[in-house]
Amino acid sequence: MTDTSLPAAAGLGPFERWLSVWVALAIGAGLLLGNLFPGAFAALASLEIASVNLPVAMLIWAMVYPMMVGVDFGALRQVGDKPKGLVVTLVVNWLIKPFTMAALGVLFFNYVFAGLIPPDDAQAYLAGVILLGAAPCTAMVFVWSNLTRGDATYTLVQVSVNDVVMVFAFAPIVAFLLGATNIVVPWDTLLLSVGLYVILPLLVGYLTRQRLIAQGGEAAVDTFKSRVQPFSIIGLLVTVVLLFAFQGEVILERPLVIALIAVPLLIQSYGIFFLAYGAARAWGIPFNVAAPCALIGTSNFFELAVAVAISLFGLGSGAALATVVGVLVEVPVMLSLVAFANRTKHWFPSEGASK
């Protein structure tokens, strides 16, 4: 009998397993604190250098740095071992996903929800979902892959390749899509954000990884990541508190906005997964490669999207709010897709049947 159960505990610590709950609590805390202490949060918002908010920059580094330590560029040598899965994910991540997200954002914010959202807010939310669509996942991918018993080496290759592509492709794609939707692109801030939140932490993560390997091999890397990972989640939650503290008055006046932002994000997530999963099935890719390649294409590097939204449009912007809604919906969506994948693994050939 095929095992279709979901290994709920594997790979997910208590923070990750209940991330949506923690995010929801952080949202509530932010709304409460923002209304109780507006002056304190205004002071935090004023701590900026070159449009970069310093407290949030430190929090985002706490989010991103542990993930970058886990990137093994040595895995790039194996990039040709299973080319089909890599092709599916790269095509979905960089040639389809950003553009379908932008199209869905335009459809819903500019047309379907036009009577419910003011035009300026609609453009801000559109910018936020574009940033989410152009940022493929980096860290949580390992969790989703583990939950489907995916090929760990393949997942590592995927993450490494995506990070390399992201360094060069993220800013041009975001700038193109924002420009195509008539949103003014501050190029200097965009490039600064990519440097601060992609290139620099990737470099520091690489140097840290090399030092750890020299001291104790991969075991030392794993130990270090387990120690710093809680700071990543804490950084995310504190960032959410700050974002909703600044957005508190607007959200309390129009609570429906969270649900409206979630609609195109949900359609995008499920649509992209089934597109990649169907392509992998049609191409005869083994399940332990097909499942991770579809999940990688579906998940988002929401830490980067939040960081760039704050840098480009500000802490209190609708764009930043939209990226946080992405955090709220991602975990339950991804867990539902993991469960679906585990129940349909018999659709795929076994390992070794196809590359």
mmCIF file of C-alpha atoms in Angstrom:
data_model
loop_
_atom_site.group_PDB
_atom_site.id
_atom_site.type_symbol
_atom_site.label_atom_id
_atom_site.label_comp_id
_atom_site.label_asym_id
_atom_site.label_seq_id
_atom_site.Cartn_x
_atom_site.Cartn_y
_atom_site.Cartn_z
ATOM 1 C CA MET A 1 0.000 0.000 0.000
ATOM 2 C CA THR A 2 1.259 3.465 -0.850
ATOM 3 C CA ASP A 3 2.054 5.630 2.167
ATOM 4 C CA THR A 4 0.019 8.786 1.703
ATOM 5 C CA SER A 5 0.270 10.112 5.227
ATOM 6 C CA LEU A 6 1.736 13.526 5.929
ATOM 7 C CA PRO A 7 4.826 13.346 8.159
ATOM 8 C CA ALA A 8 3.641 16.346 10.081
ATOM 9 C CA ALA A 9 6.543 16.678 12.457
ATOM 10 C CA ALA A 10 9.408 15.971 10.087
ATOM 11 C CA GLY A 11 11.415 19.089 9.334
ATOM 12 C CA LEU A 12 9.014 21.455 11.086
ATOM 13 C CA GLY A 13 9.888 22.861 14.471
ATOM 14 C CA PRO A 14 7.222 24.413 16.700
ATOM 15 C CA PHE A 15 7.810 27.880 15.259
ATOM 16 C CA GLU A 16 7.540 26.752 11.637
ATOM 17 C CA ARG A 17 4.608 24.376 12.229
ATOM 18 C CA TRP A 18 2.518 27.149 13.759
ATOM 19 C CA LEU A 19 3.978 30.047 11.784
ATOM 20 C CA SER A 20 0.590 31.267 10.556
ATOM 21 C CA VAL A 21 -0.646 31.361 14.170
ATOM 22 C CA TRP A 22 2.416 33.336 15.304
ATOM 23 C CA VAL A 23 1.988 35.724 12.384
ATOM 24 C CA ALA A 24 -1.689 36.216 13.254
ATOM 25 C CA LEU A 25 -0.741 36.951 16.886
ATOM 26 C CA ALA A 26 1.976 39.355 15.707
ATOM 27 C CA ILE A 27 -0.600 41.125 13.548
ATOM 28 C CA GLY A 28 -2.884 41.519 16.574
ATOM 29 C CA ALA A 29 -0.009 42.782 18.708
ATOM 30 C CA GLY A 30 1.000 45.262 16.027
ATOM 31 C CA LEU A 31 -2.521 46.641 15.680
ATOM 32 C CA LEU A 32 -2.843 47.014 19.450
ATOM 33 C CA LEU A 33 0.579 48.553 20.067
ATOM 34 C CA GLY A 34 0.327 50.872 17.062
ATOM 35 C CA ASN A 35 -2.872 52.375 18.417
ATOM 36 C CA LEU A 36 -1.633 52.548 22.007
ATOM 37 C CA PHE A 37 1.830 54.012 21.278
ATOM 38 C CA PRO A 38 1.734 55.847 17.928
ATOM 39 C CA GLY A 39 4.545 58.207 18.909
ATOM 40 C CA ALA A 40 6.993 55.410 19.653
ATOM 41 C CA PHE A 41 6.424 53.779 16.297
ATOM 42 C CA ALA A 42 6.702 57.114 14.508
ATOM 43 C CA ALA A 43 10.128 57.517 16.132
ATOM 44 C CA LEU A 44 11.171 54.065 14.920
ATOM 45 C CA ALA A 45 10.029 54.926 11.413
ATOM 46 C CA SER A 46 12.250 58.014 11.395
ATOM 47 C CA LEU A 47 15.458 55.998 11.920
ATOM 48 C CA GLU A 48 16.445 55.851 8.248
ATOM 49 C CA ILE A 49 19.559 56.099 6.102
ATOM 50 C CA ALA A 50 19.125 56.285 2.299
ATOM 51 C CA SER A 51 15.471 55.167 2.605
ATOM 52 C CA VAL A 52 16.523 52.102 4.610
ATOM 53 C CA ASN A 53 14.918 51.826 8.045
ATOM 54 C CA LEU A 54 17.695 50.715 10.401
ATOM 55 C CA PRO A 55 15.657 48.684 12.947
ATOM 56 C CA VAL A 56 13.881 46.817 10.176
ATOM 57 C CA ALA A 57 17.153 46.277 8.298
ATOM 58 C CA MET A 58 18.590 44.526 11.356
ATOM 59 C CA LEU A 59 15.453 42.396 11.721
ATOM 60 C CA ILE A 60 15.543 41.401 8.073
ATOM 61 C CA TRP A 61 19.187 40.411 8.318
ATOM 62 C CA ALA A 62 18.181 38.203 11.246
ATOM 63 C CA MET A 63 15.642 36.591 8.899
ATOM 64 C CA VAL A 64 17.813 36.181 5.833
ATOM 65 C CA TYR A 65 21.294 35.400 7.167
ATOM 66 C CA PRO A 66 20.571 31.898 8.590
ATOM 67 C CA MET A 67 19.100 30.874 5.230
ATOM 68 C CA MET A 68 22.128 32.057 3.299
ATOM 69 C CA VAL A 69 24.467 30.021 5.518
ATOM 70 C CA GLY A 70 22.601 26.945 4.279
ATOM 71 C CA VAL A 71 23.309 27.633 0.600
ATOM 72 C CA ASP A 72 25.983 25.262 -0.708
ATOM 73 C CA PHE A 73 27.407 26.552 -3.986
ATOM 74 C CA GLY A 74 29.325 23.310 -4.306
ATOM 75 C CA ALA A 75 25.969 21.756 -5.180
ATOM 76 C CA LEU A 76 26.047 23.690 -8.468
ATOM 77 C CA ARG A 77 28.422 21.027 -9.782
ATOM 78 C CA GLN A 78 25.467 18.634 -9.776
ATOM 79 C CA VAL A 79 23.226 20.969 -11.743
ATOM 80 C CA GLY A 80 23.028 18.571 -14.701
ATOM 81 C CA ASP A 81 22.242 15.401 -12.743
ATOM 82 C CA LYS A 82 18.443 15.814 -12.934
ATOM 83 C CA PRO A 83 17.906 18.503 -15.581
ATOM 84 C CA LYS A 84 14.167 18.011 -16.071
ATOM 85 C CA GLY A 85 13.190 19.047 -12.549
ATOM 86 C CA LEU A 86 15.546 22.005 -12.692
ATOM 87 C CA VAL A 87 14.105 23.154 -16.017
ATOM 88 C CA VAL A 88 10.535 22.980 -14.699
ATOM 89 C CA THR A 89 11.320 25.039 -11.622
ATOM 90 C CA LEU A 90 13.433 27.668 -13.382
ATOM 91 C CA VAL A 91 10.852 28.175 -16.106
ATOM 92 C CA VAL A 92 8.060 28.481 -13.545
ATOM 93 C CA ASN A 93 10.056 30.719 -11.166
ATOM 94 C CA TRP A 94 11.467 33.173 -13.668
ATOM 95 C CA LEU A 95 9.456 33.000 -16.908
ATOM 96 C CA ILE A 96 5.921 32.412 -15.606
ATOM 97 C CA LYS A 97 5.375 33.127 -11.920
ATOM 98 C CA PRO A 98 6.302 36.858 -11.748
ATOM 99 C CA PHE A 99 4.148 37.650 -14.763
ATOM 100 C CA THR A 100 1.078 35.654 -13.702
ATOM 101 C CA MET A 101 1.275 37.303 -10.276
ATOM 102 C CA ALA A 102 1.382 40.746 -11.873
ATOM 103 C CA ALA A 103 -1.521 39.839 -14.166
ATOM 104 C CA LEU A 104 -3.636 38.561 -11.268
ATOM 105 C CA GLY A 105 -2.799 41.670 -9.257
ATOM 106 C CA VAL A 106 -3.900 43.952 -12.085
ATOM 107 C CA LEU A 107 -7.071 41.905 -12.640
ATOM 108 C CA PHE A 108 -8.194 41.947 -9.018
ATOM 109 C CA PHE A 109 -6.905 45.262 -7.667
ATOM 110 C CA ASN A 110 -7.615 47.377 -10.751
ATOM 111 C CA TYR A 111 -10.824 45.719 -11.927
ATOM 112 C CA VAL A 112 -12.559 43.078 -9.769
ATOM 113 C CA PHE A 113 -12.013 44.974 -6.487
ATOM 114 C CA ALA A 114 -12.021 48.456 -8.053
ATOM 115 C CA GLY A 115 -15.095 49.532 -6.102
ATOM 116 C CA LEU A 116 -13.690 48.294 -2.788
ATOM 117 C CA ILE A 117 -10.121 49.641 -2.876
ATOM 118 C CA PRO A 118 -9.053 53.264 -3.530
ATOM 119 C CA PRO A 119 -6.867 53.539 -6.682
ATOM 120 C CA ASP A 120 -3.717 54.570 -4.803
ATOM 121 C CA ASP A 121 -4.074 51.661 -2.393
ATOM 122 C CA ALA A 122 -4.700 49.285 -5.295
ATOM 123 C CA GLN A 123 -1.391 50.283 -6.881
ATOM 124 C CA ALA A 124 0.423 49.775 -3.582
ATOM 125 C CA TYR A 125 -1.032 46.293 -3.074
ATOM 126 C CA LEU A 126 -0.200 45.478 -6.688
ATOM 127 C CA ALA A 127 3.427 46.440 -6.074
ATOM 128 C CA GLY A 128 3.525 44.176 -3.013
ATOM 129 C CA VAL A 129 2.217 41.083 -4.797
ATOM 130 C CA ILE A 130 4.630 41.708 -7.677
ATOM 131 C CA LEU A 131 7.511 41.650 -5.199
ATOM 132 C CA LEU A 132 6.222 38.354 -3.795
ATOM 133 C CA GLY A 133 5.858 36.818 -7.248
ATOM 134 C CA ALA A 134 9.408 37.731 -8.229
ATOM 135 C CA ALA A 135 11.041 36.272 -5.092
ATOM 136 C CA PRO A 136 11.336 32.450 -5.213
ATOM 137 C CA CYS A 137 11.689 30.657 -1.900
ATOM 138 C CA THR A 138 15.072 29.910 -0.338
ATOM 139 C CA ALA A 139 14.812 28.437 3.163
ATOM 140 C CA MET A 140 11.356 26.972 3.763
ATOM 141 C CA VAL A 141 11.857 24.942 0.580
ATOM 142 C CA PHE A 142 13.948 22.505 2.605
ATOM 143 C CA VAL A 143 11.011 21.998 4.964
ATOM 144 C CA TRP A 144 8.525 21.344 2.151
ATOM 145 C CA SER A 145 10.963 19.000 0.407
ATOM 146 C CA ASN A 146 11.538 17.080 3.620
ATOM 147 C CA LEU A 147 7.797 16.692 4.207
ATOM 148 C CA THR A 148 7.459 14.974 0.826
ATOM 149 C CA ARG A 149 10.653 12.945 1.357
ATOM 150 C CA GLY A 150 12.145 14.732 -1.621
ATOM 151 C CA ASP A 151 15.660 14.387 -2.970
ATOM 152 C CA ALA A 152 17.650 16.539 -0.528
ATOM 153 C CA THR A 153 20.596 17.013 -2.887
ATOM 154 C CA TYR A 154 18.292 18.082 -5.700
ATOM 155 C CA THR A 155 16.586 20.601 -3.412
ATOM 156 C CA LEU A 156 19.975 22.021 -2.462
ATOM 157 C CA VAL A 157 20.886 22.356 -6.143
ATOM 158 C CA GLN A 158 17.588 24.144 -6.795
ATOM 159 C CA VAL A 159 18.111 26.619 -3.976
ATOM 160 C CA SER A 160 21.690 27.336 -5.029
ATOM 161 C CA VAL A 161 20.743 27.900 -8.672
ATOM 162 C CA ASN A 162 17.778 30.080 -7.696
ATOM 163 C CA ASP A 163 19.958 32.242 -5.468
ATOM 164 C CA VAL A 164 22.461 32.781 -8.276
ATOM 165 C CA VAL A 165 19.684 33.674 -10.734
ATOM 166 C CA MET A 166 18.016 35.939 -8.160
ATOM 167 C CA VAL A 167 21.145 38.056 -7.772
ATOM 168 C CA PHE A 168 20.959 39.003 -11.444
ATOM 169 C CA ALA A 169 17.246 38.690 -12.311
ATOM 170 C CA PHE A 170 15.249 39.948 -9.329
ATOM 171 C CA ALA A 171 15.835 43.681 -9.777
ATOM 172 C CA PRO A 172 15.285 43.785 -13.586
ATOM 173 C CA ILE A 173 12.086 41.700 -13.378
ATOM 174 C CA VAL A 174 10.662 43.774 -10.518
ATOM 175 C CA ALA A 175 11.560 47.020 -12.276
ATOM 176 C CA PHE A 176 9.992 45.820 -15.542
ATOM 177 C CA LEU A 177 6.744 44.679 -13.918
ATOM 178 C CA LEU A 178 6.398 47.747 -11.724
ATOM 179 C CA GLY A 179 7.021 49.932 -14.766
ATOM 180 C CA ALA A 180 4.553 47.945 -16.859
ATOM 181 C CA THR A 181 1.888 48.585 -14.234
ATOM 182 C CA ASN A 182 2.702 52.332 -14.134
ATOM 183 C CA ILE A 183 4.319 52.237 -10.700
ATOM 184 C CA VAL A 184 7.335 54.538 -10.379
ATOM 185 C CA VAL A 185 10.498 52.512 -9.780
ATOM 186 C CA PRO A 186 13.170 54.107 -7.549
ATOM 187 C CA TRP A 187 16.078 52.233 -9.152
ATOM 188 C CA ASP A 188 18.665 53.366 -6.626
ATOM 189 C CA THR A 189 16.604 52.050 -3.713
ATOM 190 C CA LEU A 190 15.793 48.821 -5.552
ATOM 191 C CA LEU A 191 19.447 48.092 -6.288
ATOM 192 C CA LEU A 192 20.411 49.024 -2.731
ATOM 193 C CA SER A 193 17.789 46.579 -1.428
ATOM 194 C CA VAL A 194 19.094 43.745 -3.606
ATOM 195 C CA GLY A 195 22.618 44.486 -2.425
ATOM 196 C CA LEU A 196 21.626 44.660 1.240
ATOM 197 C CA TYR A 197 19.246 41.723 1.379
ATOM 198 C CA VAL A 198 20.525 39.321 -1.306
ATOM 199 C CA ILE A 199 24.139 39.868 -2.339
ATOM 200 C CA LEU A 200 25.644 40.937 0.997
ATOM 201 C CA PRO A 201 23.975 38.267 3.207
ATOM 202 C CA LEU A 202 24.728 35.668 0.542
ATOM 203 C CA LEU A 203 28.411 36.630 0.678
ATOM 204 C CA VAL A 204 28.523 36.713 4.478
ATOM 205 C CA GLY A 205 26.617 33.416 4.615
ATOM 206 C CA TYR A 206 29.118 31.836 2.223
ATOM 207 C CA LEU A 207 32.085 33.016 4.295
ATOM 208 C CA THR A 208 30.433 31.784 7.494
ATOM 209 C CA ARG A 209 29.713 28.412 5.906
ATOM 210 C CA GLN A 210 33.308 28.002 4.722
ATOM 211 C CA ARG A 211 34.637 28.800 8.183
ATOM 212 C CA LEU A 212 32.237 26.345 9.835
ATOM 213 C CA ILE A 213 33.128 23.559 7.395
ATOM 214 C CA ALA A 214 36.805 24.143 8.075
ATOM 215 C CA GLN A 215 36.126 23.796 11.799
ATOM 216 C CA GLY A 216 33.758 20.827 11.842
ATOM 217 C CA GLY A 217 32.327 19.964 8.433
ATOM 218 C CA GLU A 218 28.626 19.880 7.553
ATOM 219 C CA ALA A 219 27.756 18.904 11.130
ATOM 220 C CA ALA A 220 29.092 22.274 12.314
ATOM 221 C CA VAL A 221 26.970 24.038 9.676
ATOM 222 C CA ASP A 222 23.847 22.182 10.806
ATOM 223 C CA THR A 223 24.528 22.984 14.461
ATOM 224 C CA PHE A 224 25.050 26.656 13.684
ATOM 225 C CA LYS A 225 21.857 26.867 11.616
ATOM 226 C CA SER A 226 19.805 25.236 14.367
ATOM 227 C CA ARG A 227 21.138 27.793 16.848
ATOM 228 C CA VAL A 228 20.432 30.874 14.751
ATOM 229 C CA GLN A 229 17.168 29.734 13.136
ATOM 230 C CA PRO A 230 14.990 30.994 16.032
ATOM 231 C CA PHE A 231 16.364 34.491 15.404
ATOM 232 C CA SER A 232 15.084 34.245 11.833
ATOM 233 C CA ILE A 233 11.524 33.546 12.983
ATOM 234 C CA ILE A 234 11.728 36.174 15.736
ATOM 235 C CA GLY A 235 12.975 38.723 13.218
ATOM 236 C CA LEU A 236 10.048 37.938 10.948
ATOM 237 C CA LEU A 237 7.479 38.233 13.745
ATOM 238 C CA VAL A 238 8.873 41.513 15.100
ATOM 239 C CA THR A 239 8.885 42.900 11.550
ATOM 240 C CA VAL A 240 5.221 41.926 11.208
ATOM 241 C CA VAL A 241 4.459 43.709 14.506
ATOM 242 C CA LEU A 242 6.113 46.872 13.190
ATOM 243 C CA LEU A 243 4.354 46.712 9.828
ATOM 244 C CA PHE A 244 0.914 46.327 11.363
ATOM 245 C CA ALA A 245 1.631 48.931 14.021
ATOM 246 C CA PHE A 246 2.166 51.426 11.202
ATOM 247 C CA GLN A 247 -0.847 50.126 9.271
ATOM 248 C CA GLY A 248 -3.077 49.822 12.342
ATOM 249 C CA GLU A 249 -5.415 52.749 11.768
ATOM 250 C CA VAL A 250 -5.984 51.891 8.107
ATOM 251 C CA ILE A 251 -6.613 48.194 8.784
ATOM 252 C CA LEU A 252 -9.036 48.819 11.659
ATOM 253 C CA GLU A 253 -11.004 51.133 9.396
ATOM 254 C CA ARG A 254 -11.013 48.596 6.500
ATOM 255 C CA PRO A 255 -10.415 45.048 7.826
ATOM 256 C CA LEU A 256 -11.709 43.560 4.572
ATOM 257 C CA VAL A 257 -8.461 44.592 2.870
ATOM 258 C CA ILE A 258 -6.548 41.571 4.238
ATOM 259 C CA ALA A 259 -9.013 39.137 2.660
ATOM 260 C CA LEU A 260 -8.972 41.049 -0.637
ATOM 261 C CA ILE A 261 -5.170 40.928 -0.858
ATOM 262 C CA ALA A 262 -5.224 37.200 -0.070
ATOM 263 C CA VAL A 263 -7.470 36.319 -3.034
ATOM 264 C CA PRO A 264 -4.938 36.735 -5.903
ATOM 265 C CA LEU A 265 -2.185 35.274 -3.704
ATOM 266 C CA LEU A 266 -4.203 32.102 -3.107
ATOM 267 C CA ILE A 267 -5.102 31.725 -6.786
ATOM 268 C CA GLN A 268 -1.464 32.252 -7.759
ATOM 269 C CA SER A 269 -0.132 29.721 -5.239
ATOM 270 C CA TYR A 270 -2.450 26.882 -6.191
ATOM 271 C CA GLY A 271 -2.264 27.686 -9.898
ATOM 272 C CA ILE A 272 1.540 27.702 -10.008
ATOM 273 C CA PHE A 273 1.777 24.477 -8.029
ATOM 274 C CA PHE A 274 -0.574 22.554 -10.304
ATOM 275 C CA LEU A 275 1.139 23.952 -13.394
ATOM 276 C CA ALA A 276 4.581 22.783 -12.220
ATOM 277 C CA TYR A 277 3.271 19.519 -10.755
ATOM 278 C CA GLY A 278 1.365 18.720 -13.954
ATOM 279 C CA ALA A 279 4.403 19.508 -16.111
ATOM 280 C CA ALA A 280 6.575 17.248 -13.931
ATOM 281 C CA ARG A 281 4.038 14.423 -14.223
ATOM 282 C CA ALA A 282 3.728 14.815 -17.993
ATOM 283 C CA TRP A 283 7.527 14.765 -18.340
ATOM 284 C CA GLY A 284 7.878 11.579 -16.282
ATOM 285 C CA ILE A 285 9.921 13.139 -13.480
ATOM 286 C CA PRO A 286 10.257 10.919 -10.364
ATOM 287 C CA PHE A 287 8.177 11.974 -7.365
ATOM 288 C CA ASN A 288 11.134 12.770 -5.101
ATOM 289 C CA VAL A 289 12.160 15.389 -7.670
ATOM 290 C CA ALA A 290 8.698 16.378 -8.971
ATOM 291 C CA ALA A 291 7.260 17.307 -5.564
ATOM 292 C CA PRO A 292 10.122 19.603 -4.495
ATOM 293 C CA CYS A 293 10.310 21.233 -7.939
ATOM 294 C CA ALA A 294 6.595 22.126 -7.800
ATOM 295 C CA LEU A 295 6.777 23.301 -4.182
ATOM 296 C CA ILE A 296 9.862 25.430 -4.854
ATOM 297 C CA GLY A 297 8.019 27.165 -7.667
ATOM 298 C CA THR A 298 5.007 27.800 -5.445
ATOM 299 C CA SER A 299 6.653 29.095 -2.292
ATOM 300 C CA ASN A 300 7.985 32.656 -1.921
ATOM 301 C CA PHE A 301 11.076 34.241 -0.406
ATOM 302 C CA PHE A 302 8.732 36.457 1.597
ATOM 303 C CA GLU A 303 11.559 37.808 3.777
ATOM 304 C CA LEU A 304 13.124 39.419 0.697
ATOM 305 C CA ALA A 305 9.765 40.679 -0.552
ATOM 306 C CA VAL A 306 9.024 42.302 2.824
ATOM 307 C CA ALA A 307 12.482 43.884 2.916
ATOM 308 C CA VAL A 308 12.302 45.358 -0.574
ATOM 309 C CA ALA A 309 8.714 46.571 -0.092
ATOM 310 C CA ILE A 310 9.765 48.461 3.032
ATOM 311 C CA SER A 311 12.829 49.929 1.321
ATOM 312 C CA LEU A 312 10.980 50.963 -1.845
ATOM 313 C CA PHE A 313 7.660 52.149 -0.448
ATOM 314 C CA GLY A 314 8.046 52.528 3.322
ATOM 315 C CA LEU A 315 7.048 50.756 6.513
ATOM 316 C CA GLY A 316 3.480 51.999 6.407
ATOM 317 C CA SER A 317 2.900 51.289 2.736
ATOM 318 C CA GLY A 318 0.253 49.082 1.184
ATOM 319 C CA ALA A 319 3.041 47.241 -0.626
ATOM 320 C CA ALA A 320 4.610 46.198 2.677
ATOM 321 C CA LEU A 321 1.187 45.175 3.969
ATOM 322 C CA ALA A 322 0.589 42.974 0.901
ATOM 323 C CA THR A 323 3.882 41.125 1.402
ATOM 324 C CA VAL A 324 2.951 40.386 5.020
ATOM 325 C CA VAL A 325 -0.404 38.977 3.913
ATOM 326 C CA GLY A 326 1.717 36.675 1.749
ATOM 327 C CA VAL A 327 3.440 35.436 4.905
ATOM 328 C CA LEU A 328 0.066 34.839 6.564
ATOM 329 C CA VAL A 329 -1.333 32.651 3.767
ATOM 330 C CA GLU A 330 1.824 30.828 2.724
ATOM 331 C CA VAL A 331 2.223 28.204 5.447
ATOM 332 C CA PRO A 332 -1.322 26.762 5.429
ATOM 333 C CA VAL A 333 -1.321 26.799 1.623
ATOM 334 C CA MET A 334 2.010 25.000 1.404
ATOM 335 C CA LEU A 335 1.014 22.399 3.996
ATOM 336 C CA SER A 336 -2.157 21.649 2.027
ATOM 337 C CA LEU A 337 -0.076 21.180 -1.127
ATOM 338 C CA VAL A 338 2.398 18.930 0.695
ATOM 339 C CA ALA A 339 -0.530 16.769 1.807
ATOM 340 C CA PHE A 340 -1.889 16.638 -1.765
ATOM 341 C CA ALA A 341 1.535 15.692 -3.143
ATOM 342 C CA ASN A 342 1.956 12.879 -0.622
ATOM 343 C CA ARG A 343 -1.458 11.482 -1.549
ATOM 344 C CA THR A 344 -0.672 11.494 -5.276
ATOM 345 C CA LYS A 345 2.902 10.207 -5.288
ATOM 346 C CA HIS A 346 1.686 7.064 -7.094
ATOM 347 C CA TRP A 347 1.099 9.241 -10.179
ATOM 348 C CA PHE A 348 4.861 9.447 -10.729
ATOM 349 C CA PRO A 349 7.596 6.990 -11.724
ATOM 350 C CA SER A 350 10.023 5.794 -9.083
ATOM 351 C CA GLU A 351 13.511 7.230 -8.681
ATOM 352 C CA GLY A 352 15.816 6.208 -11.505
ATOM 353 C CA ALA A 353 13.014 5.812 -14.063
ATOM 354 C CA SER A 354 13.663 9.259 -15.512
ATOM 355 C CA LYS A 355 15.949 12.201 -15.075
#
